[in-house]
């Protein structure tokens, strides 16, 4: 025989009586609980990146499209193993795009995810994480990071334009890419709308709080341990009570 197994048509069925799918290869495993149905094994000595690959091929030449790899992280079983996904990129080469480490961290664009989900991209600015409206792919929000060591966090949308930036120092900018204070709002016609309350009594306060009381049409400030009018009444006589003199 030219090959170890050659099935010109039909389904290769292992472990069952009747195929349940229309695929070319099917493994059935009857029983309760998790049971090993298909194993890819590599008897080579345990070492980093030693494992098995599952290849997806296409085209007349059997070109590789994607690879799923399970391999050891280090030289001992105690170091665990990882699962990775490689795909063919636009440069016609295989590139790892996703990895699940032995600790359960998931990395997209990185082989060493430092958190439960780590996303790495060489693209600067927004677009590293995109939240899309399923009803309209052209409507989305982007979250990204400047492509520098101490990069800023950037939020933008499909307008397209940057809407907000948080610098590595912690300053927040709205309408500016270079916020010079903890909160920096810039833009023609930009305003800030403070909290508005209609209260007979002031809420519980803390020094530095401010709100607008719609009941008495006044700004209220909490300073030196007490609520006061931010703009106190003007001092002096009420000139309206005086008769005009020459």
Tab-separated table of C-alpha atoms in Angstrom:
chain	number	residue	atom	x	y	z
A	1	UNK	CA	0.000	0.000	0.000
A	2	UNK	CA	1.070	3.536	-0.757
A	3	UNK	CA	-0.326	4.884	2.527
A	4	UNK	CA	-0.872	3.354	5.974
A	5	UNK	CA	-4.601	4.038	5.718
A	6	UNK	CA	-6.521	4.907	2.585
A	7	UNK	CA	-10.291	5.379	2.640
A	8	UNK	CA	-11.473	6.709	-0.744
A	9	UNK	CA	-15.008	7.477	0.435
A	10	UNK	CA	-17.319	7.235	3.418
A	11	UNK	CA	-16.554	7.731	7.100
A	12	UNK	CA	-13.822	6.158	9.191
A	13	UNK	CA	-15.543	5.258	12.461
A	14	UNK	CA	-13.661	4.226	15.590
A	15	UNK	CA	-15.391	3.020	18.736
A	16	UNK	CA	-19.011	3.007	17.556
A	17	UNK	CA	-21.587	1.242	15.476
A	18	UNK	CA	-23.195	3.936	13.347
A	19	UNK	CA	-21.660	7.279	12.319
A	20	UNK	CA	-23.404	10.247	13.914
A	21	UNK	CA	-21.887	12.836	11.594
A	22	UNK	CA	-21.186	13.200	7.913
A	23	UNK	CA	-17.459	13.733	8.454
A	24	UNK	CA	-14.656	11.633	7.015
A	25	UNK	CA	-13.348	10.644	10.457
A	26	UNK	CA	-15.324	10.043	13.637
A	27	UNK	CA	-14.359	8.744	17.076
A	28	UNK	CA	-17.130	7.600	19.407
A	29	UNK	CA	-16.624	6.925	23.100
A	30	UNK	CA	-19.629	5.629	24.991
A	31	UNK	CA	-19.708	5.977	28.731
A	32	UNK	CA	-20.359	8.327	31.624
A	33	UNK	CA	-17.916	11.081	32.490
A	34	UNK	CA	-14.817	12.298	30.703
A	35	UNK	CA	-13.045	9.601	28.716
A	36	UNK	CA	-10.057	9.826	26.398
A	37	UNK	CA	-11.404	9.478	22.872
A	38	UNK	CA	-8.497	10.705	20.747
A	39	UNK	CA	-4.868	11.120	21.796
A	40	UNK	CA	-1.954	12.848	20.078
A	41	UNK	CA	1.217	11.615	21.782
A	42	UNK	CA	4.914	12.465	21.648
A	43	UNK	CA	7.244	10.042	23.527
A	44	UNK	CA	10.204	12.432	23.318
A	45	UNK	CA	11.772	13.496	26.628
A	46	UNK	CA	9.965	16.344	28.385
A	47	UNK	CA	11.383	19.730	27.414
A	48	UNK	CA	10.101	23.191	26.607
A	49	UNK	CA	7.906	23.303	23.480
A	50	UNK	CA	7.947	19.512	23.009
A	51	UNK	CA	4.447	18.321	22.181
A	52	UNK	CA	2.110	17.568	19.312
A	53	UNK	CA	0.615	19.700	16.530
A	54	UNK	CA	-2.730	19.364	14.805
A	55	UNK	CA	-2.484	20.750	11.258
A	56	UNK	CA	-5.211	22.264	9.078
A	57	UNK	CA	-4.324	22.243	5.375
A	58	UNK	CA	-5.947	23.471	2.193
A	59	UNK	CA	-5.320	24.000	-1.503
A	60	UNK	CA	-3.951	21.596	-4.110
A	61	UNK	CA	-0.530	21.693	-2.454
A	62	UNK	CA	-1.830	21.020	1.037
A	63	UNK	CA	-0.705	24.406	2.339
A	64	UNK	CA	-0.840	24.828	6.091
A	65	UNK	CA	-3.666	27.146	7.186
A	66	UNK	CA	-3.585	26.762	10.966
A	67	UNK	CA	-1.889	24.741	13.710
A	68	UNK	CA	-3.143	23.852	17.179
A	69	UNK	CA	-0.258	22.925	19.462
A	70	UNK	CA	-0.153	21.320	22.894
A	71	UNK	CA	3.341	21.354	24.411
A	72	UNK	CA	5.324	21.412	27.624
A	73	UNK	CA	6.231	24.739	29.211
A	74	UNK	CA	9.549	23.537	30.640
A	75	UNK	CA	11.652	20.476	31.402
A	76	UNK	CA	9.314	18.934	34.013
A	77	UNK	CA	5.629	18.105	34.218
A	78	UNK	CA	5.413	20.345	37.287
A	79	UNK	CA	6.006	23.340	35.028
A	80	UNK	CA	2.787	22.538	33.177
A	81	UNK	CA	1.912	22.796	29.519
A	82	UNK	CA	0.331	25.277	27.127
A	83	UNK	CA	-2.076	25.302	24.201
A	84	UNK	CA	-1.464	27.611	21.258
A	85	UNK	CA	-3.070	28.538	17.951
A	86	UNK	CA	-1.052	29.522	14.893
A	87	UNK	CA	-2.494	30.843	11.630
A	88	UNK	CA	-1.023	31.776	8.269
A	89	UNK	CA	-0.554	35.554	8.116
A	90	UNK	CA	-0.541	37.978	5.194
A	91	UNK	CA	3.227	37.495	4.846
A	92	UNK	CA	2.491	33.833	3.954
A	93	UNK	CA	4.089	32.543	7.155
A	94	UNK	CA	2.783	30.851	10.277
A	95	UNK	CA	2.325	33.125	13.282
A	96	UNK	CA	1.121	32.330	16.797
A	97	UNK	CA	-1.992	34.377	17.613
A	98	UNK	CA	-3.320	32.863	20.842
A	99	UNK	CA	-1.896	30.983	23.828
A	100	UNK	CA	-3.393	29.505	26.998
A	101	UNK	CA	-0.695	29.020	29.626
A	102	UNK	CA	-0.367	26.485	32.414
A	103	UNK	CA	-1.809	29.047	34.861
A	104	UNK	CA	-4.919	29.603	32.747
A	105	UNK	CA	-3.873	33.024	31.428
A	106	UNK	CA	-4.911	33.759	27.847
A	107	UNK	CA	-2.617	35.732	25.574
A	108	UNK	CA	-3.602	37.291	22.256
A	109	UNK	CA	-0.569	38.561	20.386
A	110	UNK	CA	1.746	37.462	23.207
A	111	UNK	CA	3.275	34.139	24.252
A	112	UNK	CA	3.712	35.266	27.868
A	113	UNK	CA	0.388	36.682	29.114
A	114	UNK	CA	0.802	38.315	32.511
A	115	UNK	CA	-2.917	38.464	33.350
A	116	UNK	CA	-6.051	36.405	32.911
A	117	UNK	CA	-6.386	38.086	29.501
A	118	UNK	CA	-3.413	39.864	27.916
A	119	UNK	CA	-3.708	41.589	24.543
A	120	UNK	CA	-0.528	42.755	22.810
A	121	UNK	CA	-0.345	44.722	19.584
A	122	UNK	CA	2.338	46.650	17.737
A	123	UNK	CA	-0.336	49.085	16.537
A	124	UNK	CA	-0.258	52.427	18.346
A	125	UNK	CA	-3.430	54.135	19.542
A	126	UNK	CA	-6.940	52.752	19.467
A	127	UNK	CA	-7.974	49.518	17.792
A	128	UNK	CA	-6.208	47.000	20.021
A	129	UNK	CA	-9.550	46.069	21.594
A	130	UNK	CA	-12.717	46.763	19.582
A	131	UNK	CA	-16.298	46.526	20.858
A	132	UNK	CA	-18.616	46.237	17.871
A	133	UNK	CA	-22.368	46.573	17.468
A	134	UNK	CA	-23.465	43.246	15.968
A	135	UNK	CA	-26.213	45.028	14.023
A	136	UNK	CA	-23.742	47.455	12.442
A	137	UNK	CA	-20.055	46.580	12.129
A	138	UNK	CA	-19.293	50.214	11.265
A	139	UNK	CA	-20.384	51.310	14.748
A	140	UNK	CA	-17.812	50.505	17.421
A	141	UNK	CA	-15.709	51.635	20.362
A	142	UNK	CA	-11.938	51.147	20.450
A	143	UNK	CA	-9.617	50.856	23.426
A	144	UNK	CA	-5.884	51.001	22.860
A	145	UNK	CA	-2.513	51.964	24.247
A	146	UNK	CA	0.230	54.188	22.894
A	147	UNK	CA	3.059	52.156	21.437
A	148	UNK	CA	5.665	53.345	23.944
A	149	UNK	CA	6.967	51.905	27.219
A	150	UNK	CA	4.913	54.271	29.368
A	151	UNK	CA	1.963	54.423	26.990
A	152	UNK	CA	-1.337	56.167	27.602
A	153	UNK	CA	-4.706	54.417	27.549
A	154	UNK	CA	-6.861	55.740	24.704
A	155	UNK	CA	-10.603	55.421	24.094
A	156	UNK	CA	-12.132	56.272	20.723
A	157	UNK	CA	-14.991	55.286	18.460
A	158	UNK	CA	-16.043	54.997	14.844
A	159	UNK	CA	-16.516	58.759	14.447
A	160	UNK	CA	-13.481	58.323	14.108
A	161	UNK	CA	-11.610	60.281	16.734
A	162	UNK	CA	-10.042	59.947	20.134
A	163	UNK	CA	-12.567	60.674	22.885
A	164	UNK	CA	-10.596	60.211	26.096
A	165	UNK	CA	-7.048	59.581	27.236
A	166	UNK	CA	-5.630	58.449	30.573
A	167	UNK	CA	-1.916	59.139	30.789
A	168	UNK	CA	0.538	56.816	32.463
A	169	UNK	CA	0.808	59.445	35.231
A	170	UNK	CA	-2.951	59.193	35.861
A	171	UNK	CA	-4.150	62.430	34.237
A	172	UNK	CA	-7.460	62.189	32.362
A	173	UNK	CA	-7.954	64.167	29.179
A	174	UNK	CA	-11.220	64.720	27.310
A	175	UNK	CA	-10.745	66.575	24.049
A	176	UNK	CA	-6.982	66.723	24.542
A	177	UNK	CA	-4.160	64.269	23.929
A	178	UNK	CA	-1.919	65.914	26.516
A	179	UNK	CA	-3.865	66.467	29.756
A	180	UNK	CA	-1.979	68.745	32.114
A	181	UNK	CA	-4.034	68.046	35.243
A	182	UNK	CA	-5.879	65.186	36.935
A	183	UNK	CA	-8.873	66.169	34.774
A	184	UNK	CA	-8.330	68.284	31.672
A	185	UNK	CA	-11.335	69.054	29.443
A	186	UNK	CA	-10.677	70.942	26.222
A	187	UNK	CA	-12.854	71.882	23.278
A	188	UNK	CA	-14.863	74.687	21.708
A	189	UNK	CA	-18.145	75.051	23.568
A	190	UNK	CA	-17.162	72.405	26.107
A	191	UNK	CA	-18.830	72.528	29.510
A	192	UNK	CA	-18.972	70.453	32.662
A	193	UNK	CA	-22.351	69.554	34.115
A	194	UNK	CA	-22.105	69.136	37.890
A	195	UNK	CA	-24.411	66.888	39.919
A	196	UNK	CA	-27.876	68.436	40.438
A	197	UNK	CA	-30.073	67.658	43.395
A	198	UNK	CA	-33.368	68.952	44.716
A	199	UNK	CA	-32.927	68.489	48.450
A	200	UNK	CA	-34.428	70.048	51.535
A	201	UNK	CA	-31.205	69.126	53.339
A	202	UNK	CA	-27.669	68.648	52.079
A	203	UNK	CA	-26.346	65.111	51.584
A	204	UNK	CA	-23.536	63.623	53.622
A	205	UNK	CA	-20.436	65.527	52.615
A	206	UNK	CA	-16.689	65.361	52.434
A	207	UNK	CA	-14.295	68.271	51.958
A	208	UNK	CA	-14.053	69.208	48.287
A	209	UNK	CA	-17.581	68.162	47.230
A	210	UNK	CA	-19.770	70.434	45.120
A	211	UNK	CA	-23.283	70.174	43.680
A	212	UNK	CA	-26.089	72.385	42.364
A	213	UNK	CA	-29.235	72.529	44.493
A	214	UNK	CA	-32.158	73.057	42.147
A	215	UNK	CA	-34.496	73.753	45.078
A	216	UNK	CA	-32.800	77.040	45.970
A	217	UNK	CA	-30.895	77.589	42.697
A	218	UNK	CA	-27.495	77.674	44.373
A	219	UNK	CA	-24.163	75.892	44.138
A	220	UNK	CA	-23.328	74.176	47.408
A	221	UNK	CA	-19.745	73.426	48.506
A	222	UNK	CA	-18.495	71.248	51.319
A	223	UNK	CA	-15.471	72.896	52.894
A	224	UNK	CA	-13.884	72.959	56.327
A	225	UNK	CA	-16.275	70.220	57.458
A	226	UNK	CA	-19.574	71.886	56.507
A	227	UNK	CA	-21.856	72.684	53.560
A	228	UNK	CA	-21.975	76.345	52.521
A	229	UNK	CA	-23.123	78.350	49.516
A	230	UNK	CA	-20.274	78.360	47.029
A	231	UNK	CA	-21.155	81.972	46.158
A	232	UNK	CA	-22.128	83.790	49.362
A	233	UNK	CA	-24.712	86.646	49.332
A	234	UNK	CA	-23.267	90.000	48.360
A	235	UNK	CA	-22.289	92.181	51.334
A	236	UNK	CA	-23.683	95.712	51.856
A	237	UNK	CA	-27.053	97.408	51.777
A	238	UNK	CA	-29.850	96.559	49.474
A	239	UNK	CA	-29.896	99.704	47.378
A	240	UNK	CA	-33.477	99.087	46.433
A	241	UNK	CA	-34.571	100.116	49.939
A	242	UNK	CA	-33.164	103.640	49.584
A	243	UNK	CA	-34.844	106.618	48.069
A	244	UNK	CA	-33.019	108.297	45.239
A	245	UNK	CA	-31.184	111.527	46.115
A	246	UNK	CA	-29.691	114.279	44.062
